[in-house]
Amino acid sequence: MIKCMNGRLKPFRYVLQITTMKKRLFSGIQPSGEVHIGNYLGAIKNWISLLDDYDCIFSIVDYHAITIEYDPGIMQERIINAAATNIAAGLDPDRCIIFVQSQVPEHTELAWILNSLTPMGILERMTQFKDKAQQNEKNINVGLFDYPVLQTADILLYKGCTVPIGEDQVQHVELSREIARKFNARYGDLFPEPQHLLSNAPRIMGLDGKNKMSKSMNNYISLIEEPEAIWKKLSRAVTDENRKRRDDPGNPDICNVYTLHKYFSTDSELDRINKECRSAEIGCVDCKRILSDNMIKELAPIREKSLELINNPANVIDTLNTGAEKCKKIAEETMKEVRSLMGLR
Ligand code: AQP
């Protein structure tokens, strides 16, 4: 047995495994609100399943979160909540690095350098920029426009090869490949071309059934939602809109609530709901009640552990500080190489 940093004992085999060379994986989450089941199913569950196969770095990307209106007074709380919820969901800090982006200023330094390689025209085509610009008409700032370049810097700073994300971020990772290629061609081979990795739930739709589940759209169920709130939100969720009355047969193929069942209910429940919805044996309320019960059951331990960590945040802060120290070392090395190749110092 070997003693780990947190004092826990781990088998020697385990320590040997994490010290052998693995491909580096990088991903991030914005502290822009409560972590929701879209983040969980689309990204976090996948991150957890990859912990042993990759050298994993996860960032709470606060510099990204400031590109939309926010309250500075609650930013630190949001950062702790995001880290705590991820840890509670299973992102074990003994098997990965978790840190806050702004604690490693090299992210913005590299972003500036990569800006000089990125054509404006490519950024103008980014779907997320177009969507967010529409949602934030009064605050279409340069940071929002430049978001994908900072994201590229986040990944390349650690020479990340694999980037597990939801579908909404695929275009950004494609861009990061292009920027890495441009850098390598212009200054010399330094960066791997990052590849995205999707989960089995790449795009979870919001409770409105129309938009991607999103913190800023207020169409989500968070991982620390109270059980009654889960039921309240689900009871208002949009289903098959052609089903006007309880006696009308429904169509699970076009029902977002049925899609959510796929991630929280058993195969036999799915079969039964599918059949009984089509024959109008069950109504939408019954169907939502089963989903709500299953969701509450799955999320209960995450909620409990998150609240425990949030109410006593010293351990989370420690984890984040340790993570930042480790990342700072890697980032400094990369920046030395970048500056040297570019003739900067
Ligand atoms: N609805 C979703 N379905 C699948 N994956 C999703 N992700 C986000 N929403 C869904 C993935 O979760 C990871 C972290 O997301 P983020 O917080 O960094 O960024 P986001 O995509 O901007 O998340 P939100 O909730 O939509 O935040 P706001 O509203 O603040 O912009 C990413 O891998 C993302 O793909």
mmCIF file of N, CA, C and O in Angstrom, residues 133-205:
data_model
loop_
_atom_site.group_PDB
_atom_site.id
_atom_site.type_symbol
_atom_site.label_atom_id
_atom_site.label_comp_id
_atom_site.label_asym_id
_atom_site.label_seq_id
_atom_site.Cartn_x
_atom_site.Cartn_y
_atom_site.Cartn_z
ATOM 1 N N ALA A 133 -24.771 35.712 -28.929
ATOM 2 C CA ALA A 133 -24.895 37.124 -29.303
ATOM 3 C C ALA A 133 -26.377 37.498 -29.377
ATOM 4 O O ALA A 133 -26.783 38.587 -28.969
ATOM 5 N N GLN A 134 -27.177 36.537 -29.865
ATOM 6 C CA GLN A 134 -28.613 36.779 -29.943
ATOM 7 C C GLN A 134 -29.227 36.881 -28.544
ATOM 8 O O GLN A 134 -30.064 37.740 -28.281
ATOM 9 N N GLN A 135 -28.751 35.990 -27.639
ATOM 10 C CA GLN A 135 -29.286 35.981 -26.269
ATOM 11 C C GLN A 135 -28.822 37.188 -25.456
ATOM 12 O O GLN A 135 -29.438 37.556 -24.469
ATOM 13 N N ASN A 136 -27.655 37.758 -25.831
ATOM 14 C CA ASN A 136 -27.071 38.857 -25.043
ATOM 15 C C ASN A 136 -26.863 40.090 -25.919
ATOM 16 O O ASN A 136 -25.761 40.617 -26.008
ATOM 17 N N GLU A 137 -27.940 40.506 -26.564
ATOM 18 C CA GLU A 137 -27.853 41.603 -27.542
ATOM 19 C C GLU A 137 -27.155 42.858 -27.005
ATOM 20 O O GLU A 137 -26.465 43.555 -27.744
ATOM 21 N N LYS A 138 -27.321 43.101 -25.690
ATOM 22 C CA LYS A 138 -26.767 44.352 -25.133
ATOM 23 C C LYS A 138 -25.322 44.169 -24.689
ATOM 24 O O LYS A 138 -24.700 45.114 -24.202
ATOM 25 N N ASN A 139 -24.793 42.971 -24.807
ATOM 26 C CA ASN A 139 -23.421 42.746 -24.310
ATOM 27 C C ASN A 139 -22.664 41.798 -25.248
ATOM 28 O O ASN A 139 -22.176 40.756 -24.825
ATOM 29 N N ILE A 140 -22.605 42.156 -26.522
ATOM 30 C CA ILE A 140 -21.850 41.319 -27.469
ATOM 31 C C ILE A 140 -20.401 41.803 -27.411
ATOM 32 O O ILE A 140 -19.996 42.689 -28.151
ATOM 33 N N ASN A 141 -19.651 41.207 -26.475
ATOM 34 C CA ASN A 141 -18.296 41.705 -26.227
ATOM 35 C C ASN A 141 -17.247 40.872 -26.962
ATOM 36 O O ASN A 141 -17.541 39.779 -27.467
ATOM 37 N N VAL A 142 -16.018 41.385 -26.982
ATOM 38 C CA VAL A 142 -14.933 40.703 -27.702
ATOM 39 C C VAL A 142 -14.626 39.336 -27.070
ATOM 40 O O VAL A 142 -14.304 38.370 -27.756
ATOM 41 N N GLY A 143 -14.777 39.257 -25.738
ATOM 42 C CA GLY A 143 -14.529 37.988 -25.044
ATOM 43 C C GLY A 143 -15.458 36.886 -25.535
ATOM 44 O O GLY A 143 -15.046 35.736 -25.728
ATOM 45 N N LEU A 144 -16.716 37.250 -25.751
ATOM 46 C CA LEU A 144 -17.698 36.283 -26.245
ATOM 47 C C LEU A 144 -17.283 35.789 -27.642
ATOM 48 O O LEU A 144 -17.360 34.605 -27.956
ATOM 49 N N PHE A 145 -16.816 36.739 -28.450
ATOM 50 C CA PHE A 145 -16.382 36.434 -29.813
ATOM 51 C C PHE A 145 -15.137 35.542 -29.802
ATOM 52 O O PHE A 145 -14.994 34.612 -30.597
ATOM 53 N N ASP A 146 -14.256 35.819 -28.833
ATOM 54 C CA ASP A 146 -12.945 35.173 -28.785
ATOM 55 C C ASP A 146 -12.944 33.884 -27.948
ATOM 56 O O ASP A 146 -11.919 33.206 -27.831
ATOM 57 N N TYR A 147 -14.080 33.554 -27.398
ATOM 58 C CA TYR A 147 -14.240 32.401 -26.497
ATOM 59 C C TYR A 147 -13.552 31.131 -27.035
ATOM 60 O O TYR A 147 -12.799 30.474 -26.322
ATOM 61 N N PRO A 148 -13.753 30.795 -28.331
ATOM 62 C CA PRO A 148 -13.147 29.551 -28.819
ATOM 63 C C PRO A 148 -11.614 29.588 -28.859
ATOM 64 O O PRO A 148 -10.976 28.536 -28.788
ATOM 65 N N VAL A 149 -11.039 30.784 -28.938
ATOM 66 C CA VAL A 149 -9.564 30.865 -28.939
ATOM 67 C C VAL A 149 -9.042 30.625 -27.525
ATOM 68 O O VAL A 149 -8.062 29.895 -27.329
ATOM 69 N N LEU A 150 -9.731 31.195 -26.530
ATOM 70 C CA LEU A 150 -9.347 30.912 -25.134
ATOM 71 C C LEU A 150 -9.519 29.414 -24.860
ATOM 72 O O LEU A 150 -8.685 28.792 -24.210
ATOM 73 N N GLN A 151 -10.581 28.838 -25.396
ATOM 74 C CA GLN A 151 -10.813 27.399 -25.198
ATOM 75 C C GLN A 151 -9.685 26.581 -25.843
ATOM 76 O O GLN A 151 -9.218 25.593 -25.281
ATOM 77 N N THR A 152 -9.221 27.037 -27.000
ATOM 78 C CA THR A 152 -8.097 26.363 -27.660
ATOM 79 C C THR A 152 -6.850 26.458 -26.784
ATOM 80 O O THR A 152 -6.126 25.470 -26.596
ATOM 81 N N ALA A 153 -6.627 27.654 -26.217
ATOM 82 C CA ALA A 153 -5.470 27.832 -25.332
ATOM 83 C C ALA A 153 -5.583 26.902 -24.119
ATOM 84 O O ALA A 153 -4.597 26.293 -23.703
ATOM 85 N N ASP A 154 -6.804 26.774 -23.570
ATOM 86 C CA ASP A 154 -7.015 25.887 -22.410
ATOM 87 C C ASP A 154 -6.504 24.480 -22.723
ATOM 88 O O ASP A 154 -5.839 23.840 -21.912
ATOM 89 N N ILE A 155 -6.835 24.012 -23.914
ATOM 90 C CA ILE A 155 -6.509 22.623 -24.287
ATOM 91 C C ILE A 155 -5.015 22.502 -24.620
ATOM 92 O O ILE A 155 -4.321 21.605 -24.131
ATOM 93 N N LEU A 156 -4.515 23.445 -25.442
ATOM 94 C CA LEU A 156 -3.134 23.310 -25.944
ATOM 95 C C LEU A 156 -2.087 23.571 -24.864
ATOM 96 O O LEU A 156 -0.991 23.016 -24.915
ATOM 97 N N LEU A 157 -2.435 24.392 -23.887
ATOM 98 C CA LEU A 157 -1.502 24.681 -22.797
ATOM 99 C C LEU A 157 -1.030 23.390 -22.134
ATOM 100 O O LEU A 157 0.100 23.290 -21.662
ATOM 101 N N TYR A 158 -1.916 22.405 -22.097
ATOM 102 C CA TYR A 158 -1.577 21.116 -21.462
ATOM 103 C C TYR A 158 -1.327 20.031 -22.511
ATOM 104 O O TYR A 158 -1.294 18.856 -22.199
ATOM 105 N N LYS A 159 -1.223 20.463 -23.769
ATOM 106 C CA LYS A 159 -1.039 19.532 -24.891
ATOM 107 C C LYS A 159 -2.089 18.422 -24.835
ATOM 108 O O LYS A 159 -1.788 17.233 -24.960
ATOM 109 N N GLY A 160 -3.327 18.846 -24.576
ATOM 110 C CA GLY A 160 -4.449 17.903 -24.497
ATOM 111 C C GLY A 160 -4.702 17.244 -25.846
ATOM 112 O O GLY A 160 -4.735 17.910 -26.880
ATOM 113 N N CYS A 161 -4.840 15.918 -25.828
ATOM 114 C CA CYS A 161 -5.092 15.171 -27.066
ATOM 115 C C CYS A 161 -6.584 14.889 -27.220
ATOM 116 O O CYS A 161 -7.117 14.862 -28.318
ATOM 117 N N THR A 162 -7.239 14.650 -26.073
ATOM 118 C CA THR A 162 -8.637 14.216 -26.102
ATOM 119 C C THR A 162 -9.479 15.205 -25.302
ATOM 120 O O THR A 162 -9.105 15.576 -24.190
ATOM 121 N N VAL A 163 -10.609 15.591 -25.899
ATOM 122 C CA VAL A 163 -11.456 16.594 -25.247
ATOM 123 C C VAL A 163 -12.898 16.076 -25.200
ATOM 124 O O VAL A 163 -13.646 16.201 -26.169
ATOM 125 N N PRO A 164 -13.297 15.470 -24.073
ATOM 126 C CA PRO A 164 -14.673 14.964 -23.978
ATOM 127 C C PRO A 164 -15.649 16.105 -23.694
ATOM 128 O O PRO A 164 -15.495 16.826 -22.712
ATOM 129 N N ILE A 165 -16.649 16.252 -24.547
ATOM 130 C CA ILE A 165 -17.549 17.409 -24.498
ATOM 131 C C ILE A 165 -18.944 17.013 -24.962
ATOM 132 O O ILE A 165 -19.148 15.920 -25.488
ATOM 133 N N GLY A 166 -19.876 17.937 -24.828
ATOM 134 C CA GLY A 166 -21.186 17.776 -25.434
ATOM 135 C C GLY A 166 -21.123 18.248 -26.883
ATOM 136 O O GLY A 166 -20.161 18.919 -27.287
ATOM 137 N N GLU A 167 -22.182 17.928 -27.635
ATOM 138 C CA GLU A 167 -22.198 18.224 -29.077
ATOM 139 C C GLU A 167 -22.010 19.723 -29.380
ATOM 140 O O GLU A 167 -21.391 20.095 -30.378
ATOM 141 N N ASP A 168 -22.520 20.577 -28.464
ATOM 142 C CA ASP A 168 -22.444 22.029 -28.697
ATOM 143 C C ASP A 168 -21.012 22.546 -28.798
ATOM 144 O O ASP A 168 -20.784 23.634 -29.313
ATOM 145 N N GLN A 169 -20.063 21.757 -28.287
ATOM 146 C CA GLN A 169 -18.671 22.231 -28.281
ATOM 147 C C GLN A 169 -17.825 21.629 -29.407
ATOM 148 O O GLN A 169 -16.635 21.941 -29.510
ATOM 149 N N VAL A 170 -18.433 20.775 -30.246
ATOM 150 C CA VAL A 170 -17.646 20.083 -31.282
ATOM 151 C C VAL A 170 -16.989 21.093 -32.228
ATOM 152 O O VAL A 170 -15.802 20.987 -32.555
ATOM 153 N N GLN A 171 -17.754 22.097 -32.640
ATOM 154 C CA GLN A 171 -17.223 23.086 -33.586
ATOM 155 C C GLN A 171 -15.996 23.801 -32.993
ATOM 156 O O GLN A 171 -15.033 24.088 -33.705
ATOM 157 N N HIS A 172 -16.039 24.046 -31.686
ATOM 158 C CA HIS A 172 -14.903 24.717 -31.040
ATOM 159 C C HIS A 172 -13.661 23.829 -31.035
ATOM 160 O O HIS A 172 -12.547 24.324 -31.214
ATOM 161 N N VAL A 173 -13.856 22.524 -30.806
ATOM 162 C CA VAL A 173 -12.672 21.637 -30.785
ATOM 163 C C VAL A 173 -12.119 21.469 -32.203
ATOM 164 O O VAL A 173 -10.900 21.385 -32.399
ATOM 165 N N GLU A 174 -13.023 21.488 -33.187
ATOM 166 C CA GLU A 174 -12.548 21.457 -34.583
ATOM 167 C C GLU A 174 -11.660 22.668 -34.850
ATOM 168 O O GLU A 174 -10.609 22.571 -35.478
ATOM 169 N N LEU A 175 -12.100 23.809 -34.338
ATOM 170 C CA LEU A 175 -11.309 25.036 -34.518
ATOM 171 C C LEU A 175 -9.956 24.913 -33.808
ATOM 172 O O LEU A 175 -8.924 25.344 -34.332
ATOM 173 N N SER A 176 -9.972 24.314 -32.620
ATOM 174 C CA SER A 176 -8.700 24.188 -31.878
ATOM 175 C C SER A 176 -7.704 23.322 -32.658
ATOM 176 O O SER A 176 -6.501 23.579 -32.627
ATOM 177 N N ARG A 177 -8.225 22.329 -33.388
ATOM 178 C CA ARG A 177 -7.339 21.508 -34.246
ATOM 179 C C ARG A 177 -6.698 22.384 -35.318
ATOM 180 O O ARG A 177 -5.514 22.305 -35.588
ATOM 181 N N GLU A 178 -7.554 23.216 -35.904
ATOM 182 C CA GLU A 178 -7.081 24.084 -36.990
ATOM 183 C C GLU A 178 -6.018 25.062 -36.478
ATOM 184 O O GLU A 178 -4.990 25.277 -37.128
ATOM 185 N N ILE A 179 -6.257 25.612 -35.294
ATOM 186 C CA ILE A 179 -5.294 26.575 -34.739
ATOM 187 C C ILE A 179 -3.976 25.858 -34.376
ATOM 188 O O ILE A 179 -2.886 26.383 -34.631
ATOM 189 N N ALA A 180 -4.087 24.650 -33.811
ATOM 190 C CA ALA A 180 -2.870 23.884 -33.465
ATOM 191 C C ALA A 180 -2.053 23.624 -34.737
ATOM 192 O O ALA A 180 -0.832 23.780 -34.759
ATOM 193 N N ARG A 181 -2.766 23.257 -35.792
ATOM 194 C CA ARG A 181 -2.097 22.980 -37.083
ATOM 195 C C ARG A 181 -1.383 24.239 -37.597
ATOM 196 O O ARG A 181 -0.245 24.180 -38.030
ATOM 197 N N LYS A 182 -2.062 25.366 -37.493
ATOM 198 C CA LYS A 182 -1.469 26.640 -37.957
ATOM 199 C C LYS A 182 -0.220 26.972 -37.151
ATOM 200 O O LYS A 182 0.792 27.389 -37.702
ATOM 201 N N PHE A 183 -0.319 26.809 -35.825
ATOM 202 C CA PHE A 183 0.846 27.113 -34.980
ATOM 203 C C PHE A 183 2.016 26.220 -35.381
ATOM 204 O O PHE A 183 3.144 26.699 -35.589
ATOM 205 N N ASN A 184 1.743 24.914 -35.476
ATOM 206 C CA ASN A 184 2.823 23.963 -35.784
ATOM 207 C C ASN A 184 3.469 24.272 -37.129
ATOM 208 O O ASN A 184 4.684 24.177 -37.290
ATOM 209 N N ALA A 185 2.626 24.638 -38.106
ATOM 210 C CA ALA A 185 3.152 24.910 -39.448
ATOM 211 C C ALA A 185 3.991 26.186 -39.444
ATOM 212 O O ALA A 185 5.029 26.268 -40.101
ATOM 213 N N ARG A 186 3.573 27.171 -38.679
ATOM 214 C CA ARG A 186 4.260 28.469 -38.702
ATOM 215 C C ARG A 186 5.508 28.477 -37.826
ATOM 216 O O ARG A 186 6.550 29.021 -38.205
ATOM 217 N N TYR A 187 5.420 27.868 -36.624
ATOM 218 C CA TYR A 187 6.520 28.018 -35.664
ATOM 219 C C TYR A 187 7.272 26.721 -35.350
ATOM 220 O O TYR A 187 8.314 26.755 -34.703
ATOM 221 N N GLY A 188 6.718 25.582 -35.724
ATOM 222 C CA GLY A 188 7.387 24.305 -35.399
ATOM 223 C C GLY A 188 6.448 23.408 -34.617
ATOM 224 O O GLY A 188 5.580 23.903 -33.893
ATOM 225 N N ASP A 189 6.659 22.118 -34.788
ATOM 226 C CA ASP A 189 5.760 21.132 -34.173
ATOM 227 C C ASP A 189 5.769 21.199 -32.660
ATOM 228 O O ASP A 189 6.782 20.914 -32.035
ATOM 229 N N LEU A 190 4.678 21.579 -32.077
ATOM 230 C CA LEU A 190 4.614 21.619 -30.611
ATOM 231 C C LEU A 190 3.331 20.980 -30.078
ATOM 232 O O LEU A 190 3.363 20.220 -29.122
ATOM 233 N N PHE A 191 2.214 21.280 -30.744
ATOM 234 C CA PHE A 191 0.929 20.886 -30.160
ATOM 235 C C PHE A 191 0.327 19.669 -30.861
ATOM 236 O O PHE A 191 0.363 19.587 -32.096
ATOM 237 N N PRO A 192 -0.279 18.754 -30.077
ATOM 238 C CA PRO A 192 -1.076 17.693 -30.712
ATOM 239 C C PRO A 192 -2.352 18.336 -31.270
ATOM 240 O O PRO A 192 -2.749 19.416 -30.815
ATOM 241 N N GLU A 193 -2.988 17.698 -32.232
ATOM 242 C CA GLU A 193 -4.271 18.217 -32.736
ATOM 243 C C GLU A 193 -5.382 17.569 -31.902
ATOM 244 O O GLU A 193 -5.609 16.372 -32.025
ATOM 245 N N PRO A 194 -6.044 18.333 -31.058
ATOM 246 C CA PRO A 194 -7.014 17.738 -30.120
ATOM 247 C C PRO A 194 -8.218 17.107 -30.837
ATOM 248 O O PRO A 194 -8.703 17.655 -31.831
ATOM 249 N N GLN A 195 -8.646 15.984 -30.304
ATOM 250 C CA GLN A 195 -9.809 15.273 -30.869
ATOM 251 C C GLN A 195 -10.946 15.346 -29.855
ATOM 252 O O GLN A 195 -10.724 15.115 -28.673
ATOM 253 N N HIS A 196 -12.156 15.618 -30.344
ATOM 254 C CA HIS A 196 -13.282 15.626 -29.401
ATOM 255 C C HIS A 196 -13.786 14.200 -29.162
ATOM 256 O O HIS A 196 -13.562 13.321 -29.988
ATOM 257 N N LEU A 197 -14.434 14.029 -28.040
ATOM 258 C CA LEU A 197 -15.003 12.725 -27.694
ATOM 259 C C LEU A 197 -16.406 12.974 -27.139
ATOM 260 O O LEU A 197 -16.564 13.728 -26.176
ATOM 261 N N LEU A 198 -17.405 12.354 -27.777
ATOM 262 C CA LEU A 198 -18.794 12.567 -27.334
ATOM 263 C C LEU A 198 -19.250 11.428 -26.427
ATOM 264 O O LEU A 198 -18.767 10.299 -26.550
ATOM 265 N N SER A 199 -20.189 11.725 -25.557
ATOM 266 C CA SER A 199 -20.770 10.683 -24.695
ATOM 267 C C SER A 199 -21.961 10.064 -25.425
ATOM 268 O O SER A 199 -22.257 10.423 -26.562
ATOM 269 N N ASN A 200 -22.682 9.189 -24.743
ATOM 270 C CA ASN A 200 -23.883 8.619 -25.362
ATOM 271 C C ASN A 200 -25.093 9.562 -25.209
ATOM 272 O O ASN A 200 -26.203 9.207 -25.553
ATOM 273 N N ALA A 201 -24.842 10.750 -24.655
ATOM 274 C CA ALA A 201 -25.917 11.749 -24.507
ATOM 275 C C ALA A 201 -25.367 13.099 -24.954
ATOM 276 O O ALA A 201 -25.277 14.031 -24.164
ATOM 277 N N PRO A 202 -24.996 13.232 -26.210
ATOM 278 C CA PRO A 202 -24.265 14.429 -26.641
ATOM 279 C C PRO A 202 -25.070 15.727 -26.596
ATOM 280 O O PRO A 202 -24.486 16.800 -26.532
ATOM 281 N N ARG A 203 -26.417 15.609 -26.647
ATOM 282 C CA ARG A 203 -27.221 16.840 -26.621
ATOM 283 C C ARG A 203 -28.512 16.583 -25.845
ATOM 284 O O ARG A 203 -29.474 16.023 -26.388
ATOM 285 N N ILE A 204 -28.519 16.964 -24.603
ATOM 286 C CA ILE A 204 -29.734 16.828 -23.787
ATOM 287 C C ILE A 204 -30.553 18.099 -23.982
ATOM 288 O O ILE A 204 -30.053 19.214 -23.816
ATOM 289 N N MET A 205 -31.808 17.898 -24.340
ATOM 290 C CA MET A 205 -32.668 19.064 -24.573
ATOM 291 C C MET A 205 -33.235 19.563 -23.246
ATOM 292 O O MET A 205 -33.415 18.793 -22.297
#
